mmCIF file of C-alpha atoms in Angstrom:
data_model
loop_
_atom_site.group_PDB
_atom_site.id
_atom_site.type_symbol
_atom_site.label_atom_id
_atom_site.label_comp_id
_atom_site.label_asym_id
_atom_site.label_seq_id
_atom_site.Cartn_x
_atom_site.Cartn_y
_atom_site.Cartn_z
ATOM 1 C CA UNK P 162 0.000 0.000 0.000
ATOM 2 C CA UNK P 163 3.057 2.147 0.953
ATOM 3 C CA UNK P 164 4.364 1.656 -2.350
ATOM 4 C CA UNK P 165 1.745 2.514 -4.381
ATOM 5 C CA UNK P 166 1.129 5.812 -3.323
ATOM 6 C CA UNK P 167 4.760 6.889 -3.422
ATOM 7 C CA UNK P 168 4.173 9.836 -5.293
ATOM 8 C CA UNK P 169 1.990 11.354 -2.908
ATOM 9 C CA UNK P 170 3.925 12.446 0.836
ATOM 10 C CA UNK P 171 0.325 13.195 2.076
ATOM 11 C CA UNK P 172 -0.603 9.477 1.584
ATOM 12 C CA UNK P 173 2.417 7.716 2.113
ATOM 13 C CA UNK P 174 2.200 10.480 6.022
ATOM 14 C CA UNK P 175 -1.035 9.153 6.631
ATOM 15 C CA UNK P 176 -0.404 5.644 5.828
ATOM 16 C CA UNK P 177 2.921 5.842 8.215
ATOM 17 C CA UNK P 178 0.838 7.327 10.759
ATOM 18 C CA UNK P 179 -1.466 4.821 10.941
ATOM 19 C CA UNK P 180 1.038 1.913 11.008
ATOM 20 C CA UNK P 181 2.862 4.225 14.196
ATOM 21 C CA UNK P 182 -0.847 3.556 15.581
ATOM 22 C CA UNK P 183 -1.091 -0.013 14.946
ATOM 23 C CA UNK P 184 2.311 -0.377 16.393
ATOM 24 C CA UNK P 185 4.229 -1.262 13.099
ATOM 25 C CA UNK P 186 7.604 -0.324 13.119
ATOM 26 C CA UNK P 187 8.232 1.725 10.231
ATOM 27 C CA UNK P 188 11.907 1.250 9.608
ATOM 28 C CA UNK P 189 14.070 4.397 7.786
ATOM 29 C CA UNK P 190 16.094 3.738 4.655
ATOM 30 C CA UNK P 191 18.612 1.743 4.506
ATOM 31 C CA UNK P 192 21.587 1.472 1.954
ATOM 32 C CA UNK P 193 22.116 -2.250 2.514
ATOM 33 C CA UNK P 194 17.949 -3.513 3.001
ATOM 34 C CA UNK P 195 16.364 -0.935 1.126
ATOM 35 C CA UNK P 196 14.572 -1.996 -2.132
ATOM 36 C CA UNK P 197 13.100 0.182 -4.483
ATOM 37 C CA UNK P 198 9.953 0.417 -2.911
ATOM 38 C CA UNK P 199 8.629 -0.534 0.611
ATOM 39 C CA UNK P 200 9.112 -4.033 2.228
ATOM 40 C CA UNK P 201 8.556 -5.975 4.797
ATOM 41 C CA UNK P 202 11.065 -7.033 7.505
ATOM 42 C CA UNK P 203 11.688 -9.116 10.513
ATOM 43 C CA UNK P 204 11.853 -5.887 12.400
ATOM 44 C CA UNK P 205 9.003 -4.132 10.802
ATOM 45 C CA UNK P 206 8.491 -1.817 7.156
ATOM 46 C CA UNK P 207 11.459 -1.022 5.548
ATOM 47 C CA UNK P 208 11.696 2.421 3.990
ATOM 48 C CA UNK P 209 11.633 2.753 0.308
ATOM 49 C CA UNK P 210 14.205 4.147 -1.835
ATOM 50 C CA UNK P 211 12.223 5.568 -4.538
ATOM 51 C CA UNK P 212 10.493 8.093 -1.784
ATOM 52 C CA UNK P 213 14.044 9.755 -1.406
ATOM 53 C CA UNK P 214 14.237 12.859 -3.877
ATOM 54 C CA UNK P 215 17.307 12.798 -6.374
ATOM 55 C CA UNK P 216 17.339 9.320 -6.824
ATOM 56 C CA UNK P 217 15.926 7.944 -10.170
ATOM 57 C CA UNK P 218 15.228 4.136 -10.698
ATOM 58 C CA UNK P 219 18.199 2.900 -12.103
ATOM 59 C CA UNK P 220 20.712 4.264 -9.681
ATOM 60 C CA UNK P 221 18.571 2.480 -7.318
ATOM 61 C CA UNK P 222 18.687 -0.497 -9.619
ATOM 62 C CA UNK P 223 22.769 -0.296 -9.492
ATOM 63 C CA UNK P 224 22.918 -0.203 -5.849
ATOM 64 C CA UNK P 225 20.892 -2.894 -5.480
ATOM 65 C CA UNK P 226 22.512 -4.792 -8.071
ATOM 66 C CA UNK P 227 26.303 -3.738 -6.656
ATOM 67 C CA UNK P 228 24.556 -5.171 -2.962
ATOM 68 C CA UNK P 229 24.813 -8.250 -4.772
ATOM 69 C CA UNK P 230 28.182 -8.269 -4.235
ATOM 70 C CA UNK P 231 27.991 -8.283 -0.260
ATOM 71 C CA UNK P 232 27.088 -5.185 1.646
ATOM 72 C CA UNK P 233 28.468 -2.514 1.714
ATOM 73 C CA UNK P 234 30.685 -2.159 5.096
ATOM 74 C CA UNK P 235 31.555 1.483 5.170
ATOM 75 C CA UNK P 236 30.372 4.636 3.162
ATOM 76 C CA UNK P 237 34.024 4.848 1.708
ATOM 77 C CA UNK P 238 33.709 1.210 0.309
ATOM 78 C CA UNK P 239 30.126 2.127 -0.974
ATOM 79 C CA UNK P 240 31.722 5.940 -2.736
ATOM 80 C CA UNK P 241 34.307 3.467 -4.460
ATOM 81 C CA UNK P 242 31.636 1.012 -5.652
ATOM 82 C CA UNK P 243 29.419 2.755 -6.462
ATOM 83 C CA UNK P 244 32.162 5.409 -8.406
ATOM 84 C CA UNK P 245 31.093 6.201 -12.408
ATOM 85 C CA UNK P 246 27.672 4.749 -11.909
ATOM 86 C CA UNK P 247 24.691 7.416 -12.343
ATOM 87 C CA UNK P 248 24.510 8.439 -8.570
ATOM 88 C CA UNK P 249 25.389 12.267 -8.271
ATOM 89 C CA UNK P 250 26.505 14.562 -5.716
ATOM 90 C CA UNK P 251 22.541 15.873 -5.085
ATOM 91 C CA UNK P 252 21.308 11.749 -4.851
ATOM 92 C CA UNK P 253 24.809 10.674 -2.565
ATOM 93 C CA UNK P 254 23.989 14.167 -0.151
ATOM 94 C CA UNK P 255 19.647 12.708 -0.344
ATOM 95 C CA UNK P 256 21.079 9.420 0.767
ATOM 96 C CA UNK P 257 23.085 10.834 3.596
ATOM 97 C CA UNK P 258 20.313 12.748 4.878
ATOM 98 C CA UNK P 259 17.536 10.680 4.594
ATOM 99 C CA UNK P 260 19.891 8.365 6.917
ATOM 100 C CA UNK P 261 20.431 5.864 4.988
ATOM 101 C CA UNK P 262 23.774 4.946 5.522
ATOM 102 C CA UNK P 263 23.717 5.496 9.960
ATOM 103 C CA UNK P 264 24.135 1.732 10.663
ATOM 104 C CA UNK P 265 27.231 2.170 8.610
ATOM 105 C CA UNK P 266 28.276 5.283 9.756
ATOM 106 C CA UNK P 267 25.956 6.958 12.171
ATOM 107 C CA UNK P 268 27.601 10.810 11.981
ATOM 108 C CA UNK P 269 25.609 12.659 9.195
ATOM 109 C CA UNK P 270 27.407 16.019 9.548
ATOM 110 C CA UNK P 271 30.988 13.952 8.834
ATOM 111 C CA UNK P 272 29.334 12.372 5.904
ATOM 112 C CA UNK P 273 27.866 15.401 4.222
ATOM 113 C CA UNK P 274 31.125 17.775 4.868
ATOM 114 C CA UNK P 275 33.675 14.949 3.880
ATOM 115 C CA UNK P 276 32.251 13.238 0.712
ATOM 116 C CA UNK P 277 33.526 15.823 -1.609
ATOM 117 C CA UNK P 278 37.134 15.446 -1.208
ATOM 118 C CA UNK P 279 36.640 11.232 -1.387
ATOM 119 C CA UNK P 280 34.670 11.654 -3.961
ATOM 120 C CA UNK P 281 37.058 14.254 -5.558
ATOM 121 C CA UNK P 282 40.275 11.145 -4.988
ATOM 122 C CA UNK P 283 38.308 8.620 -6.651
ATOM 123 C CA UNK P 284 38.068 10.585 -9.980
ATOM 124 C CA UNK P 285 41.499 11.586 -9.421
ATOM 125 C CA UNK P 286 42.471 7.810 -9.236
ATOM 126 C CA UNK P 287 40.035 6.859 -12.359
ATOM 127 C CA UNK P 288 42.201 10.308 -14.520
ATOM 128 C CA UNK P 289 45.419 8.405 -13.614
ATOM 129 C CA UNK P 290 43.861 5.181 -14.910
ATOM 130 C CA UNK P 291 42.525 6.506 -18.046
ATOM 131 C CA UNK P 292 45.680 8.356 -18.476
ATOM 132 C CA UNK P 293 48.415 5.242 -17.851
ATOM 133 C CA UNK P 294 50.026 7.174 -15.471
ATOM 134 C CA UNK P 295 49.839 4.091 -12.870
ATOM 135 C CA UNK P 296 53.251 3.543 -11.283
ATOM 136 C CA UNK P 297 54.626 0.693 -10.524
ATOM 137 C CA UNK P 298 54.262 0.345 -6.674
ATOM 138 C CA UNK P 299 50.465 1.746 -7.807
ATOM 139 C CA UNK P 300 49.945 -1.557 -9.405
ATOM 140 C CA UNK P 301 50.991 -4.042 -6.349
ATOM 141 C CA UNK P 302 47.450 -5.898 -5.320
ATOM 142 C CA UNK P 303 48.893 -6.672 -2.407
ATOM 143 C CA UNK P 304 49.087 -3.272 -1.300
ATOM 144 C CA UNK P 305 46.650 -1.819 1.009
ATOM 145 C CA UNK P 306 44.856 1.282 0.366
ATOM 146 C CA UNK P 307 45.383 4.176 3.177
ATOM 147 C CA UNK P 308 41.310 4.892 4.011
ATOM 148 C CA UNK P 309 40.017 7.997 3.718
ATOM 149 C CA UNK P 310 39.935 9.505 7.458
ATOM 150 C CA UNK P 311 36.676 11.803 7.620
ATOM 151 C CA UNK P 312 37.013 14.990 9.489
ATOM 152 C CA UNK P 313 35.933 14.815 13.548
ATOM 153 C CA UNK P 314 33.018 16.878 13.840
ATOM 154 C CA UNK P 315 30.239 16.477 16.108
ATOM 155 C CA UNK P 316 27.009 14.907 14.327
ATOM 156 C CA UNK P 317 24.051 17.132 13.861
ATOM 157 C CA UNK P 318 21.434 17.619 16.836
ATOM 158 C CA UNK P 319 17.944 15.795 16.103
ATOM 159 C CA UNK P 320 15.731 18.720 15.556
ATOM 160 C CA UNK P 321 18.797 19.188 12.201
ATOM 161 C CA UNK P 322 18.617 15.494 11.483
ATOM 162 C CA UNK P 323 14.905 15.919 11.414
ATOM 163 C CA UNK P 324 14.847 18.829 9.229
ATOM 164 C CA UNK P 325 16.908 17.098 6.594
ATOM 165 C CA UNK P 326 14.916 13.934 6.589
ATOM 166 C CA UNK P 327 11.813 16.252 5.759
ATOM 167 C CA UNK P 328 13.663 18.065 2.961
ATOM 168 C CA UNK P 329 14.468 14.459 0.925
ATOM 169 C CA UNK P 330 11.677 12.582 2.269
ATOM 170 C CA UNK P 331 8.791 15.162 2.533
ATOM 171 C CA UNK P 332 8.686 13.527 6.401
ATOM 172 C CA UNK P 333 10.027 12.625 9.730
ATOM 173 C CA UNK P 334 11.609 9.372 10.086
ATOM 174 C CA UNK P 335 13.945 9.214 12.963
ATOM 175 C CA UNK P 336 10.866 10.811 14.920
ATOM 176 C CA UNK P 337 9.143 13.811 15.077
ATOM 177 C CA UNK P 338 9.879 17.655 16.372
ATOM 178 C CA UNK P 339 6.828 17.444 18.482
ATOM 179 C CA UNK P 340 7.809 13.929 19.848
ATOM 180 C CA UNK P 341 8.761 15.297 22.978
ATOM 181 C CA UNK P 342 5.161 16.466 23.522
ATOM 182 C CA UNK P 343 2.789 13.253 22.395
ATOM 183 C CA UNK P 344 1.094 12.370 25.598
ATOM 184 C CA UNK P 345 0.298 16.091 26.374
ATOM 185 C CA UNK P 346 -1.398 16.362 22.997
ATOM 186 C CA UNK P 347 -4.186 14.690 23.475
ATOM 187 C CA UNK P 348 -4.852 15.368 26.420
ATOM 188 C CA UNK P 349 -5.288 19.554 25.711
ATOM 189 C CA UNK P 350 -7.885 18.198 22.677
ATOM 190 C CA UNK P 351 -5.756 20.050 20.173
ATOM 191 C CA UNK P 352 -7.202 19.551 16.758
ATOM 192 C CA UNK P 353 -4.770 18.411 13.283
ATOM 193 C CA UNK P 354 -4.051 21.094 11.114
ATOM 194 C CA UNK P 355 -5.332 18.774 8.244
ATOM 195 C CA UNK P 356 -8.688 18.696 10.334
#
């Protein structure tokens, strides 16, 4: 049902309300579970890709068709797989604030204010390729790759997480600005501004 009003926030809001109601977990995206659409988990509804803005159906398609491959581990080991595929800088930054990748690497801020320069070292890597200027130390498998160290920043405070989810999602998903006030809500008999 979830799925097939993905074009339409106010449904897909009402419908997530409803399961919060019934006491059905509704689960935020995931890079490594997330389909295309919503699904159904162990745990509860899993978050569907498509209702993330910037991100068309086949770079969905390739990440779920790279995930084939085994998860992906870290965000650095997703940049690299996922490197001269059709995901941009706008879809990687909608990923990264929708929360997709916080079981892999739960600091947003780090995330969206280090991805340029390892982004920026991948296609300097892919020039050298294209260009034969590999070395030969360069070439050694064996060799392992220094990772790229993110810069140590605090992560952002809910109410900012919050506000990002809502500006790729069209909602709330890691809960709500006005959580900290449910149980006094109905009891003042405040009406919804929908009503």
């Amino acid at each position: 049902l979830l799925t097939s009003v993905l074009d339409s926030t106010g449904k897909v809001t009402g419908y997530i309300e409803e399961c919060s109601r019934l006491k059905i977990p509704v689960l935020p995206p995931d890079i490594n579970s997330s389909d295309m659409g919503f699904t159904v988990s162990q745990e509860g509804i899993r978050f569907g890709l498509l209702a993330i803005r910037n991100l068309g159906r086949n770079v969905i398609a390739d990440m779920i068709a790279e995930r084939q491959n085994g998860p992906f581990e870290t965000f650095n080991e997703f940049c690299e797989r996922m490197h001269g595929k059709d995901l941009n800088r706008r879809g990687l930054e909608s990923l990264i604030k929708s929360g997709a990748f916080d079981r892999i690497h739960p600091n947003r801020r780090q995330l969206l204010m280090g991805y340029e320069p390892l982004l920026a070292g991948l296609d300097a890597v892919k020039q050298k390729n294209l260009e034969g200027q590999l070395g030969f130390f360069d070439m050694m498998a064996d060799q392992p790759k220094e990772e790229y160290q993110f810069p140590q920043l605090e992560d952002f405070p809910l109410s900012e997480k919050l506000s990002q989810e809502k500006e790729v999602t069209g909602m709330y998903l890691s809960g709500h600005p006005l959580g900290e006030y449910a149980d006094l809500i109905p009891r003042l008999g405040t009406a919804k501004i929908a009503h």
